[in-house]
Amino acid sequence: MNFKTVSVIGLGYIGLPTAAVLASRKLNVVGVDVNQKAVNTVNQGKIHIVEPDLDMVVHAAVTEGYLRAVTKPEPADAFLIAVPTPFKDGHQPDMSYIKSASMSIAPVLKKGDLVILESTSPVGATEQMAAWLAEARPDLSFPQTHREASDIRVAHCPERVLPGHVLRELVQNDRVIGGMTPKCAEAATTLYKIFVRGECVITDVRTAEMCKLTENSARDVSIAFANELSLICDKLDINVWELIKLANRHPRVNILQPGPGVGGHCIAVDPWFIVTAAPEESRLIRTAREVNDGKPGWVIDKVKLAVADCLMKHPEKTATEIKISCFGLTFKPDIDDLRESPSLEIARHLGKTHPGPVWAVEPNIDSLDDEEPFTLVDTVTGFEGADILLLLVDHRQFKALKQFDFGTRAVVDTRGLWR
Ligand code: SAJ
């Protein structure tokens, strides 16, 4: 297959870097997003998300004329769908973004086109997408009915890049390519080989969908183990970070790091797609989710204990005078992404329940909703003025604070950064 024009639907954390990398290989790339502001920003050669080096790649692609953004899909040879797949009530996957993306490209599809779903999806989502497309375009044939003779090729190729390292991982990671038929997989492989230096490994769509969910569930279970250890060690008065470091000296042990909980739009979400599909069988995966989701509540209790302790030590003070500083709001270090962030959840809870001032220090975010129950302050104010220092995210700016005097102030360090 010869791809001259590629359309990327959804210009978010995955779609925009993918569009920019394809454009950097001198393909004509049309990025589509419903958000007019994002479209305008990209067309100015700028970016609306934080991702190292992405600004340069987008700027070059737009300036050289290989990348442009629009709000309505145009004809192309291949369509890559990279829209969110959150969950709804009861942790059921919300397929509405995939549905509207499919509906939006259906009118411009033509014989010979390739449609790839990149969004992390529950098992069966790609077949469902193909069914929606077939319903919208009865004049075209699709692989579910016409197999290798179909007009349209359909594949699932889950994104697997790590926020903060997206440009490198997009090129270097192996890709799992699930085709609805072998020819669908072959067409998708031809497209990915334009920019992927890792191996492109072919399978069927359902295995590719499950593979992505499995990777993120494996990480969630491993983090839950670390988080559970942190609770046990707190009870037994053992430094969990030292313990993990020592245990990891064993050649076949590799424990991850505890934190305030698991955030982001992937690891905190995807395991539920397995649990809702096979609830009886997914006991460990569900428990890991519950352990990780329980961690913010445990951190909040630690802060409440620190407040009570502070009042005991300073009987002249009232709770309204005790200032709490939360260091970090994003879901992991050195990014600006607040989605499903346990740190934000903790800061909000403290802001609503603590009678005194609650401050947040977040070097990657300039402003927040006026309605947030805490105040954004700079690092120095947050560090010097607070009675309780709560470390939630190990941003590089916070590491340096270790050298300053903490005095007798209470420290709740959920990442082991200041130990
Ligand atoms: N976390 C810990 N302890 C650790 C590692 C992570 O508490 O030792 C926490 C982080 O602080 C964060 C959450 O887990 O709140 C998730 O962070 P992450 O760095 O593990 O993963 P994400 O969500 O940024 O990206 C993951 C990656 N998946 C895997 O590593 C298996 C990435 O490769 C996927 O592409 C991405 O999900 C996705 O989009 O699905």
XYZ file of C-alpha atoms and ligand atoms in Angstrom:
459
model
C 0.000 0.000 0.000
C 1.144 3.481 -0.770
C 0.170 6.084 1.822
C 0.234 9.676 0.600
C -2.161 11.228 3.091
C -2.735 10.016 6.619
C -5.395 11.364 8.931
C -5.024 11.211 12.706
C -8.289 11.569 14.611
C -7.741 13.036 18.080
C -4.818 15.409 18.651
C -4.140 14.539 22.275
C -1.221 12.982 24.101
C -0.959 10.153 21.545
C -2.530 11.529 18.366
C -0.480 14.724 18.157
C 2.967 13.102 18.585
C 1.970 10.346 16.130
C 0.777 12.918 13.579
C 3.983 14.925 14.016
C 6.247 11.889 13.632
C 4.403 10.748 10.483
C 4.725 14.292 9.103
C 8.434 14.288 9.938
C 8.714 11.325 7.517
C 7.303 13.649 4.823
C 3.819 12.197 4.637
C 0.896 14.602 4.283
C -0.767 14.448 7.649
C -4.149 15.901 8.524
C -4.840 16.015 12.239
C -8.486 16.141 13.246
C -9.792 17.326 16.587
C -13.188 18.558 17.773
C -11.432 21.162 19.923
C -11.067 24.287 17.760
C -8.520 25.765 20.175
C -6.256 22.714 19.854
C -6.608 22.856 16.054
C -5.652 26.566 15.987
C -2.679 25.963 18.275
C -1.324 23.158 16.076
C -1.818 25.220 12.914
C 0.347 27.919 14.510
C 3.062 25.275 14.917
C 2.535 25.158 18.670
C 1.329 22.503 21.102
C -1.385 22.424 23.766
C 0.117 19.630 25.899
C 3.419 19.188 27.747
C 5.698 16.589 26.168
C 9.469 17.013 25.827
C 10.637 18.075 22.326
C 7.155 17.730 20.808
C 6.962 21.502 20.243
C 9.994 21.384 17.942
C 8.723 18.435 15.898
C 5.239 19.969 15.500
C 6.704 23.360 14.621
C 8.918 21.843 11.924
C 6.105 19.670 10.509
C 3.675 22.600 10.274
C 6.253 25.050 8.899
C 7.330 22.589 6.203
C 3.680 22.033 5.253
C 3.407 18.341 6.093
C 1.052 18.741 9.056
C -2.154 20.698 9.358
C -5.120 20.433 11.675
C -8.852 20.609 10.969
C -12.072 20.003 12.875
C -13.776 17.879 10.203
C -12.198 14.789 8.588
C -11.081 14.955 4.975
C -10.374 12.046 2.581
C -7.095 10.203 3.292
C -5.473 6.835 2.566
C -5.265 5.833 6.209
C -7.101 6.941 9.348
C -5.593 6.509 12.781
C -8.086 6.888 15.598
C -6.515 8.040 18.873
C -9.408 9.242 21.013
C -10.004 8.654 24.749
C -11.690 5.532 26.122
C -12.642 6.422 29.692
C -15.097 4.439 31.777
C -18.665 5.216 32.800
C -20.636 4.253 35.907
C -19.801 0.778 37.160
C -16.410 0.990 35.406
C -18.057 0.090 32.076
C -15.975 1.247 29.079
C -17.250 4.409 27.420
C -17.089 3.796 23.674
C -18.790 7.068 22.734
C -15.564 8.796 21.552
C -14.689 5.851 19.291
C -18.239 5.872 17.965
C -18.232 9.570 17.129
C -14.739 9.340 15.582
C -15.965 6.443 13.380
C -19.098 8.343 12.427
C -17.023 11.401 11.520
C -14.688 9.522 9.139
C -17.390 7.292 7.587
C -18.547 9.905 5.002
C -15.006 10.407 3.609
C -13.971 6.724 3.452
C -13.184 5.336 -0.012
C -12.253 1.924 -1.434
C -8.705 0.927 -0.454
C -8.566 2.935 2.806
C -7.087 1.629 6.020
C -8.674 2.394 9.417
C -6.610 1.766 12.546
C -7.907 2.026 16.088
C -5.043 3.088 18.377
C -7.101 3.946 21.455
C -6.752 1.484 24.319
C -9.960 -0.475 24.018
C -11.982 -3.269 25.581
C -11.864 -6.590 23.756
C -14.302 -6.430 20.840
C -14.012 -2.649 20.301
C -12.328 -2.855 16.883
C -15.003 -5.229 15.585
C -17.637 -2.867 16.990
C -15.963 0.060 15.225
C -15.958 -1.889 11.948
C -19.661 -2.634 12.455
C -20.445 1.076 12.957
C -18.474 1.969 9.818
C -20.253 -0.727 7.775
C -23.629 0.504 8.976
C -22.768 4.078 7.963
C -21.329 3.041 4.567
C -23.399 0.175 3.085
C -21.829 0.979 -0.328
C -18.386 -0.198 0.897
C -17.375 -3.711 1.991
C -15.625 -4.418 5.311
C -13.452 -7.304 6.588
C -16.105 -8.727 8.952
C -18.189 -9.715 5.915
C -15.813 -9.732 2.926
C -12.598 -10.851 4.660
C -9.572 -10.342 2.360
C -11.760 -9.022 -0.486
C -12.993 -6.041 1.549
C -12.794 -2.450 0.292
C -11.682 -1.181 3.699
C -8.914 -2.647 5.855
C -9.345 -2.470 9.636
C -6.719 -3.019 12.353
C -6.034 -2.340 16.013
C -2.602 -1.141 16.972
C -2.584 -0.040 20.604
C -0.322 2.846 21.552
C 2.165 1.879 24.269
C 4.241 5.016 24.755
C 5.142 6.437 28.140
C 4.107 10.076 28.704
C 7.300 12.122 29.052
C 9.160 9.826 26.613
C 6.605 9.696 23.820
C 8.777 10.730 20.863
C 11.477 8.199 21.664
C 9.088 5.351 22.475
C 6.911 5.973 19.391
C 9.895 5.147 17.226
C 11.734 2.576 19.349
C 8.985 0.450 20.913
C 7.800 -2.764 19.278
C 4.236 -2.474 17.956
C 1.569 -5.123 18.349
C -0.579 -5.036 15.222
C -3.919 -6.798 15.286
C -5.552 -7.141 11.892
C -9.177 -8.114 11.269
C -7.599 -10.245 8.525
C -3.935 -10.930 7.642
C -4.113 -8.370 4.807
C -5.453 -5.747 7.224
C -2.465 -6.422 9.515
C -0.108 -6.273 6.549
C -1.462 -2.859 5.464
C -1.127 -1.472 9.001
C 2.417 -2.846 9.270
C 3.399 -1.043 6.059
C 2.195 2.219 7.598
C 3.937 1.751 10.961
C 7.196 0.683 9.340
C 7.446 4.226 7.955
C 8.451 5.460 11.426
C 8.768 2.501 13.824
C 12.267 1.132 14.359
C 11.060 -1.515 16.818
C 9.573 -4.772 15.588
C 5.994 -4.833 14.232
C 4.447 -8.052 15.558
C 1.251 -9.291 13.942
C -1.732 -10.880 15.678
C -5.544 -10.750 15.546
C -7.542 -7.743 16.806
C -8.857 -9.284 20.015
C -5.404 -10.436 21.130
C -3.991 -6.983 20.348
C -6.748 -5.352 22.425
C -6.171 -7.755 25.323
C -2.392 -7.348 25.044
C -2.577 -3.622 25.785
C -4.965 -4.167 28.709
C -2.669 -6.895 30.021
C 0.435 -4.679 29.941
C -1.232 -1.954 31.975
C -2.865 -4.424 34.368
C 0.512 -6.085 34.978
C 1.936 -2.701 35.947
C -1.073 -1.911 38.137
C -0.723 -5.210 40.008
C 3.012 -4.567 40.535
C 2.389 -1.039 41.854
C -0.364 -2.381 44.137
C 2.208 -4.767 45.624
C 4.519 -1.811 46.354
C 1.645 0.239 47.788
C 0.542 -2.631 49.997
C 4.128 -3.025 51.217
C 4.181 0.677 52.136
C 1.166 0.197 54.416
C 2.674 -2.901 56.021
C 6.052 -1.187 56.547
C 4.398 1.877 58.069
C 2.741 -0.378 60.610
C 5.968 -2.266 61.354
C 8.124 0.902 61.416
C 10.300 -0.099 58.456
C 11.468 2.254 55.698
C 9.712 0.821 52.650
C 12.078 2.478 50.145
C 15.128 0.996 51.778
C 13.367 -2.360 51.992
C 12.505 -2.366 48.271
C 16.024 -1.332 47.320
C 17.408 -4.249 49.311
C 14.867 -6.790 48.026
C 15.568 -5.661 44.450
C 19.177 -6.779 44.864
C 17.819 -10.299 44.384
C 18.398 -11.179 40.712
C 14.765 -12.161 40.102
C 12.954 -9.517 42.182
C 11.985 -6.140 40.747
C 9.480 -4.351 42.968
C 8.108 -0.984 41.799
C 7.769 2.154 43.912
C 4.929 3.076 46.286
C 3.225 6.424 45.863
C 0.008 8.286 46.746
C -1.999 6.019 44.419
C -2.124 5.281 40.707
C -3.264 7.946 38.297
C -3.424 8.738 34.634
C -5.906 7.749 32.006
C -4.361 4.325 31.378
C -3.267 2.253 34.333
C -6.045 3.476 36.611
C -8.630 2.745 33.901
C -7.628 -0.138 31.620
C -7.644 -2.995 34.173
C -11.365 -2.318 34.664
C -11.927 -3.257 31.001
C -10.728 -6.748 31.879
C -12.642 -6.867 35.175
C -15.955 -5.829 33.596
C -15.501 -8.363 30.775
C -14.675 -11.299 33.107
C -15.634 -10.262 36.664
C -15.557 -13.735 38.233
C -12.108 -14.534 36.897
C -10.338 -11.180 37.511
C -9.981 -11.306 41.295
C -6.321 -10.274 41.476
C -6.682 -7.500 38.901
C -9.709 -6.077 40.742
C -7.979 -6.251 44.134
C -4.926 -4.443 42.747
C -7.219 -1.647 41.534
C -8.817 -1.464 44.969
C -5.446 -1.403 46.764
C -4.204 1.436 44.531
C -7.486 3.341 44.752
C -7.355 3.030 48.536
C -3.958 4.711 48.835
C -5.135 8.378 48.639
C -7.463 7.774 51.626
C -4.542 6.358 53.602
C -2.399 9.432 52.761
C -5.221 11.755 53.852
C -5.427 9.918 57.198
C -1.646 10.380 57.614
C -2.025 14.136 57.086
C -4.893 14.298 59.576
C -2.688 12.536 62.134
C 0.082 15.057 61.418
C -2.377 17.927 62.021
C -3.474 16.363 65.331
C 0.173 15.890 66.307
C 0.960 19.508 65.456
C -1.919 20.701 67.659
C -0.607 18.576 70.524
C 2.875 20.076 70.182
C 1.543 23.640 69.839
C -1.468 23.915 72.160
C -1.543 27.688 71.533
C -2.541 27.018 67.895
C -5.914 26.119 66.421
C -6.436 23.952 63.317
C -7.350 27.077 61.306
C -3.742 28.276 61.746
C -2.129 25.084 60.496
C -1.003 25.397 56.892
C -0.633 22.320 54.686
C 1.465 22.412 51.494
C 0.858 19.751 48.855
C 3.885 19.331 46.592
C 2.662 18.201 43.186
C -0.782 17.700 41.670
C -0.115 15.837 38.427
C -0.430 12.059 38.152
C 3.316 11.527 37.805
C 6.558 13.551 37.733
C 7.540 16.221 35.220
C 4.303 16.331 33.227
C 1.253 18.643 33.300
C -1.393 15.899 33.151
C -3.980 15.928 35.944
C -6.171 13.096 34.672
C -7.215 10.653 37.417
C -4.456 12.147 39.562
C -4.451 10.794 43.136
C -2.437 13.861 44.186
C -5.172 16.196 42.962
C -7.767 14.039 44.720
C -5.795 14.320 47.983
C -5.270 18.104 47.679
C -8.981 18.591 46.939
C -10.037 16.456 49.875
C -7.714 18.310 52.248
C -8.856 21.658 50.827
C -12.471 20.764 51.569
C -11.969 19.250 55.018
C -9.008 21.006 56.663
C -10.118 24.178 58.489
C -6.812 25.989 57.806
C -5.091 27.001 54.546
C -4.216 24.308 52.014
C -1.615 25.244 49.406
C -0.485 23.398 46.325
C 2.869 23.768 44.586
C 2.734 22.596 40.967
C 5.587 23.861 38.765
C 4.043 22.415 35.570
C 0.725 24.233 35.846
C 0.198 28.037 35.698
C -3.415 28.304 36.729
C -6.308 26.176 37.889
C -10.055 26.439 38.149
C -11.100 29.182 40.600
C -13.296 26.645 42.310
C -10.442 24.436 43.529
C -10.514 24.340 47.356
C -6.793 25.091 47.637
C -4.436 27.867 46.550
C -1.578 27.506 44.048
C 1.630 28.975 45.489
C 5.258 29.017 44.382
C 7.779 26.480 45.688
C 9.464 28.854 48.163
C 6.183 30.034 49.719
C 4.906 26.467 49.908
C 8.083 25.210 51.508
C 8.847 28.014 53.922
C 5.349 28.931 55.057
C 3.710 25.580 55.778
C 3.444 23.572 58.990
C 2.864 20.287 57.181
C 4.803 19.398 54.029
C 3.049 16.764 51.938
C 5.137 15.409 49.051
C 2.839 13.909 46.430
C 4.759 14.021 43.122
C 8.507 13.551 42.683
C 8.952 16.468 40.258
C 12.610 17.249 39.631
C 12.169 20.733 41.196
C 11.216 19.142 44.527
C 14.282 16.928 44.806
C 16.440 19.997 45.468
C 14.381 20.946 48.534
C 15.970 18.073 50.421
C 19.034 20.237 51.177
C 16.976 22.893 53.031
C 15.996 22.936 56.672
C 12.699 21.176 57.408
C 13.005 22.135 61.105
C 10.547 20.276 63.311
C 7.767 20.531 60.759
C 5.740 17.433 59.906
C 6.624 15.756 56.603
C 4.403 13.237 54.826
C 6.526 11.977 51.943
C 4.527 9.594 49.741
C 7.386 9.085 47.259
C 10.397 8.684 49.516
C 11.996 11.712 47.866
C 13.038 13.575 50.988
C 13.961 10.621 53.159
N 3.478 4.654 39.615
C 3.815 4.335 40.924
N 4.907 3.569 41.142
C 5.707 3.124 40.136
C 5.369 3.446 38.807
C 4.245 4.221 38.573
O 3.113 4.735 41.867
O 6.701 2.456 40.432
C 2.284 5.471 39.337
C 2.607 6.819 38.715
O 2.947 7.755 39.676
C 1.301 7.136 38.016
C 0.789 5.754 37.593
O 1.508 4.820 38.368
O 0.363 7.724 38.910
C 0.978 5.435 36.132
O 2.254 5.881 35.682
P 3.187 5.018 34.719
O 4.424 5.775 34.497
O 3.324 3.645 35.254
O 2.328 4.840 33.410
P 1.537 5.832 32.428
O 0.089 5.804 32.812
O 2.179 7.138 32.275
O 1.747 5.023 31.048
C 1.348 3.661 30.972
C 2.504 2.847 30.342
N 2.228 1.432 30.483
C 3.151 0.570 30.977
O 4.230 0.929 31.368
C 2.769 -0.876 31.007
C 2.655 3.250 28.879
O 3.618 2.427 28.239
C 1.319 3.142 28.157
O 1.409 3.523 26.796
C 0.353 4.066 28.837
O 0.182 3.606 30.193
C -0.984 4.043 28.112
O -1.273 5.005 27.387
O -1.717 3.054 28.217
